[in-house]
PDB file of C-alpha atoms in Angstrom:
ATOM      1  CA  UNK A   1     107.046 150.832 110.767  1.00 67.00           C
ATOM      2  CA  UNK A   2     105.171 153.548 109.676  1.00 73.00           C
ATOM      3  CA  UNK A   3     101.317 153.614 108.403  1.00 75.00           C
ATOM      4  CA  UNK A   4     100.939 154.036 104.195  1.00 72.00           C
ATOM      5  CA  UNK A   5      98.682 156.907 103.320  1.00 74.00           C
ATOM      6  CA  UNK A   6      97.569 154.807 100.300  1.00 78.00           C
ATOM      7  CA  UNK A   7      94.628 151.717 100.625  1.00 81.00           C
ATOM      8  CA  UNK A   8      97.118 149.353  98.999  1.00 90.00           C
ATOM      9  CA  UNK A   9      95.731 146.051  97.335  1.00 92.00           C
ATOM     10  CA  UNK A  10      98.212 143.339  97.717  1.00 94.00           C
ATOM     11  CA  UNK A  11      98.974 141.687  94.718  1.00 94.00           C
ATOM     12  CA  UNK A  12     102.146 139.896  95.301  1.00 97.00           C
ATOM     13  CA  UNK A  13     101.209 136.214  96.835  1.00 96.00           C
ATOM     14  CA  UNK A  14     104.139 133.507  98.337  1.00 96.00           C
ATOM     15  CA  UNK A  15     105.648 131.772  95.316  1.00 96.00           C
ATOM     16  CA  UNK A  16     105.756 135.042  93.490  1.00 97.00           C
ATOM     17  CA  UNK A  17     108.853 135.644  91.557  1.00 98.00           C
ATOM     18  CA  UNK A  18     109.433 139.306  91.165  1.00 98.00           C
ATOM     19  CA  UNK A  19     112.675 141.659  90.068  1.00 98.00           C
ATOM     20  CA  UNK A  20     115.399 142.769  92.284  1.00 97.00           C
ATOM     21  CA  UNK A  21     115.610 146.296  91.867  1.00 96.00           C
ATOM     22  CA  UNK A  22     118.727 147.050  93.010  1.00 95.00           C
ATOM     23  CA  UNK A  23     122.728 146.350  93.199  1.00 95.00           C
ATOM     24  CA  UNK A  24     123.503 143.742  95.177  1.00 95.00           C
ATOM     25  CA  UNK A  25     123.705 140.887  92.622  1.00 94.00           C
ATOM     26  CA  UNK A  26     120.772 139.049  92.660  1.00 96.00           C
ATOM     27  CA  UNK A  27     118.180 139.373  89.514  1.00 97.00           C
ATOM     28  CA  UNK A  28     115.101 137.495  90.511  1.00 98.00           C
ATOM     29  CA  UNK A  29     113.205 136.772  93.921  1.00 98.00           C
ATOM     30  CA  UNK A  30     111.183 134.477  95.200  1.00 98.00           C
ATOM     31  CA  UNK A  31     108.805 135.133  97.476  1.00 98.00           C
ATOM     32  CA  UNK A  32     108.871 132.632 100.620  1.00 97.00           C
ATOM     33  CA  UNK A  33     106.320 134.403 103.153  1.00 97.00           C
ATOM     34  CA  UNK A  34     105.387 137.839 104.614  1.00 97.00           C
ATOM     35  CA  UNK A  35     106.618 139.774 107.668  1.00 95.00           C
ATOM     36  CA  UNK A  36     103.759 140.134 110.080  1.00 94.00           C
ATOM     37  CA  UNK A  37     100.756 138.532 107.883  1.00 93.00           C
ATOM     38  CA  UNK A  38      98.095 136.470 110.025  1.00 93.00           C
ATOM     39  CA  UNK A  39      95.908 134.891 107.521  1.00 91.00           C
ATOM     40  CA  UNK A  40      93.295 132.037 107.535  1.00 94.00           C
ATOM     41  CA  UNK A  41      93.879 128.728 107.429  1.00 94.00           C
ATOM     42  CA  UNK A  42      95.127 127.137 104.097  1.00 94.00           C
ATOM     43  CA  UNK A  43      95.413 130.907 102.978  1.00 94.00           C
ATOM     44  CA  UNK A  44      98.573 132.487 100.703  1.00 94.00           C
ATOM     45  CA  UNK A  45     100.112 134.936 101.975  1.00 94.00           C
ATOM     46  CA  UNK A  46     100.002 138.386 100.103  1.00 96.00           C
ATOM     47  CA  UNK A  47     101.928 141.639 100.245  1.00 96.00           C
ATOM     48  CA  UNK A  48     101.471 145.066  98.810  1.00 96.00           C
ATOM     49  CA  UNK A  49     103.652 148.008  97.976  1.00 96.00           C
ATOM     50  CA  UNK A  50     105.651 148.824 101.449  1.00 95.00           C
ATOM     51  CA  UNK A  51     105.648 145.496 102.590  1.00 96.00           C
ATOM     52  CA  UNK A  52     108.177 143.702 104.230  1.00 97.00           C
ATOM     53  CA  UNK A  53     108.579 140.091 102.648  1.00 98.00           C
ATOM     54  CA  UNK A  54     111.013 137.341 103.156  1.00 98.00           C
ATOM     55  CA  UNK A  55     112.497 135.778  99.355  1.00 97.00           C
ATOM     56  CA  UNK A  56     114.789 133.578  98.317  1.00 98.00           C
ATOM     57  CA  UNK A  57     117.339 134.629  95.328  1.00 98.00           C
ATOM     58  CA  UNK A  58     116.855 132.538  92.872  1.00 98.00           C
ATOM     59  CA  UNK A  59     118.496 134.405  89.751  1.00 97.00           C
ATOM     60  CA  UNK A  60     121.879 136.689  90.240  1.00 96.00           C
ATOM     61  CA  UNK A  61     125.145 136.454  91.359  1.00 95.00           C
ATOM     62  CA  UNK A  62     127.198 132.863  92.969  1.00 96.00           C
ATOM     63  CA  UNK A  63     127.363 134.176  96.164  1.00 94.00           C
ATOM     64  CA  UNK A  64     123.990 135.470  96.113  1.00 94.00           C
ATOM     65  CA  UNK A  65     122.268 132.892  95.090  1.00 96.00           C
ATOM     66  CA  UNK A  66     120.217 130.539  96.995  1.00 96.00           C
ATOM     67  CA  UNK A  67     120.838 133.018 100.018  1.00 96.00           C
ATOM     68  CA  UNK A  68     117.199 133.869 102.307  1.00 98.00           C
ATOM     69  CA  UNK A  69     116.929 137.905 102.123  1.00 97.00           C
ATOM     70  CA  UNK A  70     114.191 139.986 103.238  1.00 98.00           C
ATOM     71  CA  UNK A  71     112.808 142.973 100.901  1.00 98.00           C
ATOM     72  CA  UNK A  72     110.494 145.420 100.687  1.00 98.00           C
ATOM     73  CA  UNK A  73     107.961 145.674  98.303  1.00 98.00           C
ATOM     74  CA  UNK A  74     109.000 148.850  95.570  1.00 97.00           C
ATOM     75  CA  UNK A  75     106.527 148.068  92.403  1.00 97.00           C
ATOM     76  CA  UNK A  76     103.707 145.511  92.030  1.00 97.00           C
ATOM     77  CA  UNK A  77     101.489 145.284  88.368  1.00 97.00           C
ATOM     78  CA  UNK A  78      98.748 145.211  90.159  1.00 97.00           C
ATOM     79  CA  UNK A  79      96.459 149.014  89.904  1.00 96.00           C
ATOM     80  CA  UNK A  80      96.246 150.334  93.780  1.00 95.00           C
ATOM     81  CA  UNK A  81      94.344 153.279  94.456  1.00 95.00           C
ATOM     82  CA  UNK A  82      95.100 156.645  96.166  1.00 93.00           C
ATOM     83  CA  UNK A  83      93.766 159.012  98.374  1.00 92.00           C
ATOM     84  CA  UNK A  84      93.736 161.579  95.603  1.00 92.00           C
ATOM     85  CA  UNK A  85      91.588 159.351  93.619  1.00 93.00           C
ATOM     86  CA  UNK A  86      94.128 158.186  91.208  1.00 94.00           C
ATOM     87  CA  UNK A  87      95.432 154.346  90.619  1.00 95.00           C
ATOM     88  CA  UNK A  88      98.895 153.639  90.516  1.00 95.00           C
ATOM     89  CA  UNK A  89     100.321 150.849  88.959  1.00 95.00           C
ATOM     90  CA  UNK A  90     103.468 149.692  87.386  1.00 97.00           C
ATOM     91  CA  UNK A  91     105.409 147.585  84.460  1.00 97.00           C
ATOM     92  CA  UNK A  92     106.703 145.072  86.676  1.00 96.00           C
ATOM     93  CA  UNK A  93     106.552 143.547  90.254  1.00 98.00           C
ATOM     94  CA  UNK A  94     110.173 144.613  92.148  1.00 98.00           C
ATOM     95  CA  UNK A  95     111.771 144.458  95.356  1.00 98.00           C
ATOM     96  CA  UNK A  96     114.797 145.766  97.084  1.00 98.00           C
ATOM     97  CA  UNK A  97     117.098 143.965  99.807  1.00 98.00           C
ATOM     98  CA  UNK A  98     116.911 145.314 102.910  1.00 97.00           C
ATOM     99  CA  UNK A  99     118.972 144.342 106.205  1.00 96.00           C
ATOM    100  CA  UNK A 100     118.070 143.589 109.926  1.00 95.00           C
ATOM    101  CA  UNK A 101     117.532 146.915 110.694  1.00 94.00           C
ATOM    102  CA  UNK A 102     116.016 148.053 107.553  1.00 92.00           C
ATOM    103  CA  UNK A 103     118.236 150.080 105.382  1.00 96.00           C
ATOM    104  CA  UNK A 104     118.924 149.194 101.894  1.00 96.00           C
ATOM    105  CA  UNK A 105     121.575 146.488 101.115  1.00 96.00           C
ATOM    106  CA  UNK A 106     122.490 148.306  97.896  1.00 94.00           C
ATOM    107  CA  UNK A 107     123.887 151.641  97.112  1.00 95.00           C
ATOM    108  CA  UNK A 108     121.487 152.619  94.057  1.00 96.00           C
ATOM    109  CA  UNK A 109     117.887 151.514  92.755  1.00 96.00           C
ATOM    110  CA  UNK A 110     117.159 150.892  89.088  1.00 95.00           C
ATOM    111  CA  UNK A 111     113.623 152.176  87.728  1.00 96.00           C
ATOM    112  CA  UNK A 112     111.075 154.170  89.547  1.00 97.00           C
ATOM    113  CA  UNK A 113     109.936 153.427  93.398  1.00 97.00           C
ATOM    114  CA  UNK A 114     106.324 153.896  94.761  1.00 96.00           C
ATOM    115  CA  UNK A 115     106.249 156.665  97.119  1.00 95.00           C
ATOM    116  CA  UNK A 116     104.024 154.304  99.653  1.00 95.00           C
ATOM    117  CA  UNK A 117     107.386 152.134 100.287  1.00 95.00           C
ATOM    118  CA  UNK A 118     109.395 155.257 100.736  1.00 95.00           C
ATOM    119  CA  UNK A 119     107.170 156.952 102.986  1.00 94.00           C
ATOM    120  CA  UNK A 120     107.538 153.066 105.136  1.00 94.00           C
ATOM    121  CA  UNK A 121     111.660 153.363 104.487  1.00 95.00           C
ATOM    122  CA  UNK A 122     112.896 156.798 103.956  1.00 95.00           C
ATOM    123  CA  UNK A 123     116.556 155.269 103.355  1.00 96.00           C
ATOM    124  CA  UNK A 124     114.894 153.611 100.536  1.00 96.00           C
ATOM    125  CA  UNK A 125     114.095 156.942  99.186  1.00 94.00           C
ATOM    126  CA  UNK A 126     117.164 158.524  99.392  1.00 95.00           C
ATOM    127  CA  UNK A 127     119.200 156.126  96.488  1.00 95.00           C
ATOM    128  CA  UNK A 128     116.053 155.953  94.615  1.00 95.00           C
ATOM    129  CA  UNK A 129     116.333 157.851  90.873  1.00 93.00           C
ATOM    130  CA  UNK A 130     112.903 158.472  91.027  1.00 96.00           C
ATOM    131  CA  UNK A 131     109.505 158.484  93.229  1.00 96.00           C
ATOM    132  CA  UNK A 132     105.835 158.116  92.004  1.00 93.00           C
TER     133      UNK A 132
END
C-alpha cells in the first residue's frame, strides 16, 4: 500500500455505520475493525480516508446482507487537512467493497471520492465519476 500525501485525521471509529458507495447491493456498513491498526489497550479502533477497514453489511441486498466485506475508506465528515493548506471534508462518511487483492467489487461509484484513497487504490479511481 502506498503512503497518502495528505495528514489524514481518522474519524471513522469500530461501530461506525457509514454508506456503501458503490454497486454491489449493500446500502449501509458497519464497521467491525481496521486493517493493520495497533492501538492501546481498551482503545477503538479508527480509520481515515484510504484506509482499509473490515464491515459488516448491515443494509442492502438478501444475499448481501449479513456477509463480512472489507472496504476502503472513500469520504469521512470529518475536516482533514492538506498539504496545500486546505481542509477537505465531505457530506457523508462512505466506503467501497474491495476484494482480496484490492480492486473494487463494483463496476461504478456513486458521489465524489477523495483523491487520498485513490492515490492508495488507483482501480478505485478509475470507475470513480469524480475526484477531490
Amino acid at each position: 500500500m502506498k503512503a497518502v500525501s495528505a495528514r489524514v485525521t481518522r474519524g471513522i471509529h469500530a461501530g461506525s455505520i457509514i454508506n456503501c458507495a458503490d454497486n454491489t447491493g449493500a446500502k449501509k456498513l458497519k464497521v467491525i475493525s481496521v486493517m493493520g491498526y495497533k492501538g492501546r489497550r481498551r482503545r477503538m479502533d479508527s480509520a481515515g480516508v484510504g484506509d482499509v477497514v473490515v464491515c459488516s453489511v448491515v443494509e442492502g441486498d438478501v444475499k448481501m446482507r449479513k456477509q463480512v466485506v472489507k472496504a476502503v475508506i472513500v469520504r469521512q465528515r470529518k475536516e482533514y487537512r492538506r498539504l496545500s493548506g486546505i481542509r477537505v471534508k465531505f457530506e457523508d462518511n462512505a466506503a467501497v467493497i474491495i476484494d482480496d487483492t484490492g480492486k473494487p467489487k463494483g463496476t461504478q461509484v456513486k458521489g465524489p471520492v477523495a483523491k487520498e484513497a485513490v492515490e492508495r487504490f488507483s482501480s478505485i479511481g478509475k470507475i470513480a465519476s469524480i475526484v477531490i
